[in-house]
Amino acid sequence: MTGSATKVATTTKYLSWVTLALMTTSSVASLRSAPTMAVYGLACVFLYIIPAILFLMPTSLVAAELASGWQGGIYKWVGDGLNKPLGFLAVWCQFAMTIFYYPSLLAYVASTFAYIIHPSLASNGVYVAIVIITIYWAGVYVSSHGTKTVAGLSSMGLIIGTLIPGTVLVVLGLVFLAQGNASAAPMDSSHLLPAWAGLASLVLIVNNFLSYAGMEMNAVHVSSLRNPGKEFPKAMFLAVGLVLVIFILPALAISWVVPAASLSLTAGVMQAFDGFFSHFGIGFLTPIVGIALVAAALGGMLTWLAGPSKGLLLIGRSEGYLPPILTKLNKHGVQQNMLVAQGVFTTLIALLYAFIPNVSSAYWILSVITTQVYLIMYVLMFAAAARLRKTKPDHPRGYRAPALYALCGLGAVSSVAAFTIGFVPPSQFGAGSPLIYVLIVGGGMSVVGLLIPYLFYRNRRDSWKLDVPEGEKV
């Protein structure tokens, strides 16, 4: 018996902290948000670093402690730390944010693809809406058949759609400046901080909270480290450094060649490539880069399409929170009806692009609503972590976050502040009505993030409970 146990122990495979750092980087870093911060020029450095300190690090370390002590994800953490209804709200928000996330992701795909066929389409709302709806439902069809071959696309996403294009973008930008060309955005020390023109001038920082979101998912790997207490913080600090480099340098490169006034929040990456390639006389490469960016984004979408709904599916089946029609599995074991229901909302939201004149405005509004819904989950996570440390201090944890209460306080305050600022229209969209902006953001967040889960919880039925395999119970 002892020999067997020894054999198991010696053959246990551990992740190195560097590997975990790279895994985290690949799941968080993306070029998609670069145009959003490029409008600030050199000040984007400040606007990326601040949320990294105030939000990214607290989220990473707190989630690591929770993941190393409680299996079952956000529902288990909040359910045990606070109560089950709030646990359901947390897992719902984690799922519901994808309803807004996919339209904004696919708007980026649509605008990028436009540069392959006809650049003027990038600002055409009807075109963007058609692409979003078509690609999303094609993704639902593929996912409902349990196809696994697309998973490889996401594993290459960091290289194909981020590292290679990002490196090329930065190198071209440096060569562009070295040739004596003037930067479209000022690069002197007086522009290190964003110009203050009221609260609205800092609103775009909210989008960076969503850029860093998802760290709680990577925290589940903390138990795979040989020495979590020492290695996990090292992995997170390395990941933060890599993420900041991937976010900041391409954003700066875009600001060097595309003036802020003409920068599209959805097609800004391709605008920069088009500008650089045209300058260097290699415009024929623009479609190739566009295909690489589109392929990486689509691979990530297909891989994650059914993922966030899986946690909600297990809760709905085991606790009776969702009607059986939503938790029913098809012959491939996929929650097809839930994906279809999600697709109905995604389609309705996608139509915003057809009716809101400015595609960038629609993209920004959806990004803010996504952030608002997700921030509700983070506030609950921080509150649960603090209470679990107080009420269950002796519960086994593979990792104990240093200064947990301070981290939870910092993360919760930052999340609430970002949530509040999200209701302020950004200065770039000052032409529209602030009241309409607040009503759209507040209405979208309230209905999807609060009202719908409340109605599901209030109308829950014991008869809706279905058997869940022992290993998948939460």
XYZ file of C-alpha atoms in Angstrom:
474
model
C 0.000 0.000 0.000
C 2.831 2.312 0.954
C 4.708 1.492 -2.248
C 1.633 2.253 -4.321
C 1.106 5.542 -2.564
C 4.743 6.442 -3.053
C 4.516 5.644 -6.741
C 1.476 7.892 -7.157
C 3.171 10.683 -5.282
C 6.364 10.482 -7.316
C 4.544 10.399 -10.652
C 2.366 13.443 -9.891
C 2.796 16.000 -12.656
C 3.276 19.571 -11.515
C 2.978 22.786 -13.477
C 5.964 25.094 -13.353
C 5.171 28.627 -12.259
C 6.435 29.899 -15.622
C 3.989 27.606 -17.447
C 1.121 28.892 -15.313
C 2.199 32.459 -16.038
C 2.103 31.777 -19.786
C -1.303 30.041 -19.503
C -2.654 33.056 -17.655
C -1.181 35.443 -20.189
C -2.740 33.556 -23.120
C -6.189 33.625 -21.530
C -6.115 37.330 -20.626
C -3.951 39.176 -23.160
C -5.452 40.303 -26.459
C -5.036 43.018 -29.066
C -8.780 43.654 -29.136
C -8.741 46.311 -26.436
C -5.688 48.155 -27.795
C -7.647 50.726 -29.875
C -9.736 51.640 -26.828
C -6.640 52.840 -24.982
C -4.731 54.073 -28.043
C -6.948 57.162 -28.084
C -5.095 58.255 -24.939
C -1.655 57.973 -26.503
C 1.164 57.824 -23.946
C -1.353 58.047 -21.094
C -2.503 54.495 -21.914
C 0.492 53.278 -19.875
C -1.012 54.861 -16.756
C -4.509 53.662 -17.620
C -3.332 50.044 -17.946
C -1.095 49.957 -14.870
C -3.647 51.421 -12.437
C -6.332 48.711 -12.926
C -3.587 46.075 -12.895
C -2.613 47.193 -9.378
C -6.126 47.908 -8.112
C -7.944 44.974 -9.704
C -5.777 42.385 -11.447
C -3.499 41.531 -8.522
C -6.261 41.390 -5.850
C -8.412 39.246 -8.131
C -5.572 36.823 -8.883
C -4.394 36.308 -5.305
C -7.851 36.151 -3.697
C -9.175 33.729 -6.327
C -6.103 31.536 -5.807
C -6.912 31.087 -2.115
C -10.544 30.299 -2.864
C -9.676 27.835 -5.636
C -7.128 26.031 -3.455
C -9.662 25.508 -0.660
C -13.065 25.108 -2.304
C -13.729 23.167 -5.499
C -16.779 24.090 -7.562
C -15.934 27.575 -8.795
C -17.610 30.886 -8.045
C -20.931 29.309 -6.965
C -19.223 27.255 -4.269
C -17.082 30.179 -3.100
C -19.927 32.667 -2.774
C -22.463 30.041 -1.698
C -20.291 28.917 1.220
C -19.001 32.382 2.052
C -22.300 34.265 1.831
C -25.340 32.203 0.839
C -26.661 30.069 -2.024
C -28.904 32.730 -3.615
C -25.925 35.071 -3.924
C -23.879 32.124 -5.190
C -26.429 31.671 -7.953
C -26.283 35.413 -8.724
C -22.490 35.206 -8.984
C -22.468 32.247 -11.374
C -25.290 33.845 -13.374
C -23.275 37.068 -13.798
C -20.285 35.022 -14.908
C -22.508 33.449 -17.572
C -24.602 36.512 -18.449
C -21.628 38.722 -19.219
C -20.996 36.515 -22.265
C -24.355 37.639 -23.677
C -22.769 41.061 -24.159
C -19.220 39.821 -24.597
C -19.887 37.872 -27.802
C -21.475 40.792 -29.692
C -18.514 43.022 -28.796
C -16.008 40.279 -29.708
C -17.743 39.566 -33.008
C -17.989 43.290 -33.773
C -14.197 43.282 -33.613
C -14.191 40.260 -35.943
C -16.586 41.978 -38.344
C -14.552 45.185 -38.484
C -11.303 43.259 -38.903
C -12.800 41.134 -41.683
C -14.024 44.306 -43.374
C -10.414 45.252 -44.058
C -10.055 42.030 -46.029
C -13.043 42.658 -48.286
C -13.897 46.395 -48.118
C -12.591 48.719 -45.349
C -15.591 51.069 -45.489
C -17.802 48.264 -44.138
C -16.032 48.516 -40.765
C -18.252 51.480 -39.841
C -21.430 50.035 -41.352
C -23.739 49.028 -38.501
C -25.979 46.785 -40.617
C -22.965 44.857 -41.908
C -21.584 44.444 -38.365
C -24.954 43.212 -37.060
C -25.299 40.666 -39.890
C -21.799 39.295 -39.253
C -22.383 39.006 -35.488
C -25.667 37.144 -35.913
C -24.396 34.850 -38.661
C -21.158 33.851 -36.951
C -22.752 33.412 -33.529
C -25.438 31.022 -34.770
C -22.876 29.121 -36.825
C -20.876 28.764 -33.615
C -23.939 27.471 -31.750
C -24.476 24.875 -34.474
C -20.879 23.691 -34.286
C -20.835 23.638 -30.465
C -24.137 21.768 -30.232
C -22.541 18.879 -32.110
C -19.810 18.578 -29.531
C -17.096 19.279 -32.082
C -13.699 19.336 -30.389
C -11.487 20.000 -33.362
C -11.859 23.762 -32.932
C -10.182 23.629 -29.522
C -6.786 23.706 -31.182
C -7.550 27.115 -32.648
C -7.663 28.745 -29.223
C -4.401 27.144 -28.160
C -2.745 28.875 -31.101
C -4.641 32.112 -30.522
C -1.927 33.709 -28.392
C 0.660 33.144 -31.148
C -1.418 33.671 -34.295
C -3.694 36.466 -33.153
C -1.675 38.236 -30.457
C 2.084 37.672 -30.228
C 2.998 37.702 -33.937
C 0.672 40.579 -35.013
C 1.502 42.510 -31.826
C 5.239 42.151 -32.373
C 4.957 43.136 -36.034
C 2.838 46.152 -35.083
C 5.355 47.376 -32.506
C 8.397 46.770 -34.726
C 6.806 48.630 -37.642
C 5.895 51.441 -35.276
C 9.465 51.771 -34.005
C 10.847 51.760 -37.561
C 8.209 54.340 -38.524
C 9.376 56.674 -35.742
C 13.073 55.947 -36.402
C 12.609 57.195 -39.967
C 11.763 60.589 -38.510
C 8.007 60.406 -38.969
C 5.976 62.325 -36.419
C 3.775 60.384 -34.028
C 0.044 61.009 -34.387
C -0.162 61.243 -30.578
C 2.221 63.367 -28.455
C 4.893 61.256 -26.750
C 6.390 63.819 -24.337
C 6.333 63.592 -20.530
C 3.495 66.112 -20.222
C 1.166 63.476 -21.709
C 1.960 60.670 -19.252
C -1.336 61.330 -17.473
C -4.705 61.669 -19.237
C -5.954 65.216 -19.606
C -8.551 65.950 -16.951
C -11.800 67.230 -18.446
C -14.176 66.026 -15.771
C -15.034 62.494 -14.743
C -15.900 61.531 -18.320
C -12.248 61.833 -19.374
C -11.343 58.756 -17.289
C -14.292 56.564 -18.169
C -12.379 54.416 -20.654
C -10.378 52.952 -17.761
C -13.482 50.885 -16.929
C -12.953 48.833 -20.063
C -9.564 47.787 -18.714
C -11.216 46.023 -15.800
C -12.868 43.707 -18.317
C -9.553 43.321 -20.140
C -8.116 41.820 -16.943
C -11.217 39.804 -16.049
C -11.091 36.029 -15.974
C -8.226 35.553 -13.535
C -10.527 33.645 -11.198
C -10.745 30.906 -13.823
C -6.972 30.469 -13.964
C -6.773 30.231 -10.176
C -8.040 26.639 -10.322
C -4.535 25.597 -11.380
C -2.989 26.698 -8.083
C -3.148 23.137 -6.731
C -1.024 21.940 -9.667
C 2.012 23.888 -8.454
C 4.691 22.144 -6.404
C 4.912 25.037 -3.902
C 1.764 27.196 -4.320
C 2.627 29.622 -1.516
C 5.806 30.785 -3.245
C 5.219 29.917 -6.889
C 1.734 31.305 -7.459
C 2.630 34.930 -6.602
C 5.702 34.636 -8.881
C 3.519 33.299 -11.685
C 1.027 36.122 -11.249
C 3.649 38.870 -11.197
C 5.244 37.472 -14.368
C 1.820 37.169 -16.019
C 0.964 40.750 -15.073
C 4.224 41.948 -16.605
C 3.640 40.023 -19.839
C 0.005 41.131 -20.057
C 0.983 44.776 -19.571
C 3.603 44.527 -22.340
C 1.095 42.923 -24.729
C -1.549 45.524 -23.893
C 0.587 48.675 -23.742
C 3.088 48.418 -26.624
C 0.543 47.682 -29.415
C -1.721 50.437 -28.058
C 1.182 52.878 -28.267
C 2.032 51.674 -31.787
C -1.548 52.304 -32.893
C -1.443 55.817 -31.405
C 1.711 56.580 -33.413
C 0.029 56.124 -36.780
C -3.758 56.595 -36.293
C -5.014 59.966 -34.983
C -7.371 59.609 -32.005
C -10.119 61.523 -33.792
C -10.323 58.952 -36.598
C -9.625 55.830 -34.524
C -12.292 53.110 -34.567
C -12.703 51.167 -31.335
C -13.518 48.030 -33.313
C -11.198 48.351 -36.313
C -8.329 50.311 -34.754
C -5.861 47.412 -34.956
C -6.456 47.017 -38.672
C -6.334 50.786 -39.179
C -2.837 50.762 -37.705
C -1.672 47.800 -39.796
C -3.166 49.375 -42.906
C -1.410 52.644 -42.146
C 1.969 51.033 -41.509
C 1.747 48.642 -44.452
C 0.742 51.447 -46.814
C 3.627 53.592 -45.559
C 6.144 50.823 -46.178
C 4.603 49.795 -49.510
C 3.516 46.320 -48.378
C -0.225 46.869 -48.322
C -0.794 43.366 -49.696
C -0.063 42.015 -46.185
C -3.106 43.730 -44.658
C -5.564 40.935 -45.584
C -3.145 38.281 -44.273
C -2.960 39.933 -40.845
C -6.726 40.367 -40.895
C -7.233 36.639 -41.507
C -4.866 35.783 -38.625
C -6.722 38.073 -36.220
C -10.125 36.767 -37.307
C -9.054 33.112 -37.048
C -7.701 33.581 -33.518
C -10.816 35.411 -32.345
C -13.165 32.835 -33.857
C -11.167 29.984 -32.349
C -11.515 31.537 -28.914
C -15.229 32.125 -29.405
C -15.947 28.563 -30.493
C -13.915 27.072 -27.662
C -15.519 29.205 -24.970
C -19.055 29.287 -26.378
C -20.368 26.388 -24.292
C -17.887 26.845 -21.447
C -19.406 29.613 -19.279
C -22.863 28.026 -19.549
C -21.559 24.708 -18.180
C -21.285 26.037 -14.618
C -24.779 27.504 -14.770
C -26.049 24.221 -16.207
C -24.741 22.203 -13.247
C -26.244 24.642 -10.726
C -29.569 24.706 -12.550
C -29.775 20.918 -12.606
C -28.600 20.237 -9.048
C -30.449 23.088 -7.295
C -33.555 23.384 -9.473
C -32.922 27.027 -10.357
C -33.583 26.596 -14.082
C -36.473 24.894 -15.895
C -35.645 21.495 -17.451
C -36.083 22.865 -20.959
C -32.929 24.963 -20.437
C -30.883 22.267 -18.695
C -31.751 19.496 -21.137
C -28.779 17.972 -22.939
C -28.818 16.865 -26.565
C -27.458 13.528 -27.768
C -23.934 14.971 -27.781
C -24.168 15.984 -24.119
C -24.304 19.713 -24.949
C -26.731 22.188 -23.361
C -28.106 23.155 -26.767
C -31.316 24.829 -25.543
C -29.344 27.074 -23.204
C -27.078 28.116 -26.068
C -30.116 28.870 -28.225
C -31.732 30.965 -25.476
C -28.460 32.840 -25.051
C -28.360 33.305 -28.813
C -31.772 34.996 -28.863
C -30.512 37.690 -26.491
C -27.229 37.950 -28.363
C -29.146 38.498 -31.613
C -31.291 41.251 -30.103
C -28.217 42.989 -28.713
C -26.399 42.639 -32.039
C -29.205 44.613 -33.673
C -28.016 47.636 -31.673
C -25.263 47.945 -34.225
C -27.833 48.340 -36.963
C -29.768 51.062 -35.115
C -27.025 53.020 -33.325
C -25.431 55.286 -35.955
C -21.885 55.054 -34.574
C -20.495 51.507 -34.495
C -17.808 52.535 -31.988
C -20.524 53.863 -29.655
C -22.425 50.569 -29.808
C -19.208 48.640 -29.198
C -18.361 50.799 -26.195
C -21.851 50.555 -24.670
C -21.833 46.745 -24.919
C -18.352 46.599 -23.419
C -19.472 48.705 -20.466
C -22.584 46.586 -19.850
C -20.398 43.482 -19.981
C -18.105 44.991 -17.372
C -20.986 46.091 -15.132
C -22.480 42.600 -15.025
C -19.117 40.959 -14.391
C -18.195 43.414 -11.616
C -21.227 42.276 -9.603
C -19.644 38.829 -9.472
C -16.290 40.196 -8.365
C -17.768 42.196 -5.490
C -19.495 39.022 -4.274
C -16.242 37.064 -4.642
C -14.235 39.526 -2.541
C -16.940 39.625 0.149
C -17.107 35.817 0.258
C -13.325 35.447 0.513
C -13.118 37.832 3.470
C -15.969 36.106 5.286
C -14.558 32.614 4.668
C -11.204 33.666 6.116
C -13.062 34.924 9.213
C -15.588 32.101 9.669
C -13.439 29.189 8.456
C -9.835 30.169 9.222
C -8.770 26.543 9.698
C -10.302 25.230 6.471
C -7.529 23.564 4.414
C -6.130 25.898 1.774
C -3.289 25.115 -0.586
C -2.530 28.822 -0.795
C -3.197 31.665 1.630
C -3.174 35.134 0.085
C -1.079 37.662 2.024
C -3.039 40.537 3.614
C -6.278 38.985 2.371
C -8.594 41.520 4.004
C -6.652 44.407 2.463
C -6.721 42.712 -0.936
C -10.474 42.084 -0.666
C -11.089 45.671 0.401
C -8.965 47.066 -2.425
C -10.580 44.804 -5.009
C -14.130 45.487 -3.809
C -13.660 49.267 -3.653
C -12.040 49.292 -7.091
C -14.872 47.194 -8.514
C -17.554 49.460 -7.045
C -15.715 52.560 -8.294
C -15.411 51.098 -11.794
C -19.078 50.098 -11.670
C -20.070 53.666 -10.776
C -17.833 55.315 -13.368
C -19.299 53.015 -16.014
C -22.528 55.025 -15.923
C -20.724 58.207 -16.989
C -20.645 58.717 -20.781
C -17.021 58.926 -21.985
C -15.831 62.248 -23.386
C -15.349 60.652 -26.826
C -19.126 60.170 -27.109
C -20.255 63.507 -25.756
C -22.552 64.229 -28.702
C -25.191 61.765 -27.522
C -27.656 62.206 -24.679
C -26.133 61.264 -21.273
C -29.583 60.197 -20.073
C -30.019 57.767 -22.960
C -26.545 56.370 -22.286
C -27.320 55.816 -18.595
C -30.688 54.226 -19.400
C -29.153 51.801 -21.913
C -26.250 50.791 -19.655
C -28.343 50.696 -16.470
C -31.244 48.954 -18.165
C -29.066 46.313 -19.804
C -27.174 45.619 -16.593
C -30.303 45.529 -14.418
C -32.332 43.251 -16.661
C -29.618 40.760 -17.536
C -27.544 40.954 -14.361
C -30.252 41.249 -11.694
C -33.871 40.868 -12.833
C -33.538 37.620 -14.795
C -31.607 35.694 -12.084
C -34.074 36.997 -9.475
C -37.014 35.643 -11.479
C -35.276 32.290 -11.955
C -34.531 32.029 -8.239
C -38.004 33.098 -7.139
C -39.669 30.570 -9.438
C -37.294 27.664 -8.687
C -38.877 24.237 -8.279
C -37.762 21.064 -6.541
C -39.219 19.213 -9.506
C -36.627 20.932 -11.723
C -33.763 19.197 -9.912
C -32.049 16.562 -12.031
C -29.367 14.023 -11.239
C -25.840 15.329 -11.554
C -22.828 12.980 -11.581
C -21.140 12.899 -8.176
C -17.905 14.285 -9.538
C -19.677 17.332 -11.029
C -21.736 18.353 -8.002
C -21.011 21.719 -6.443
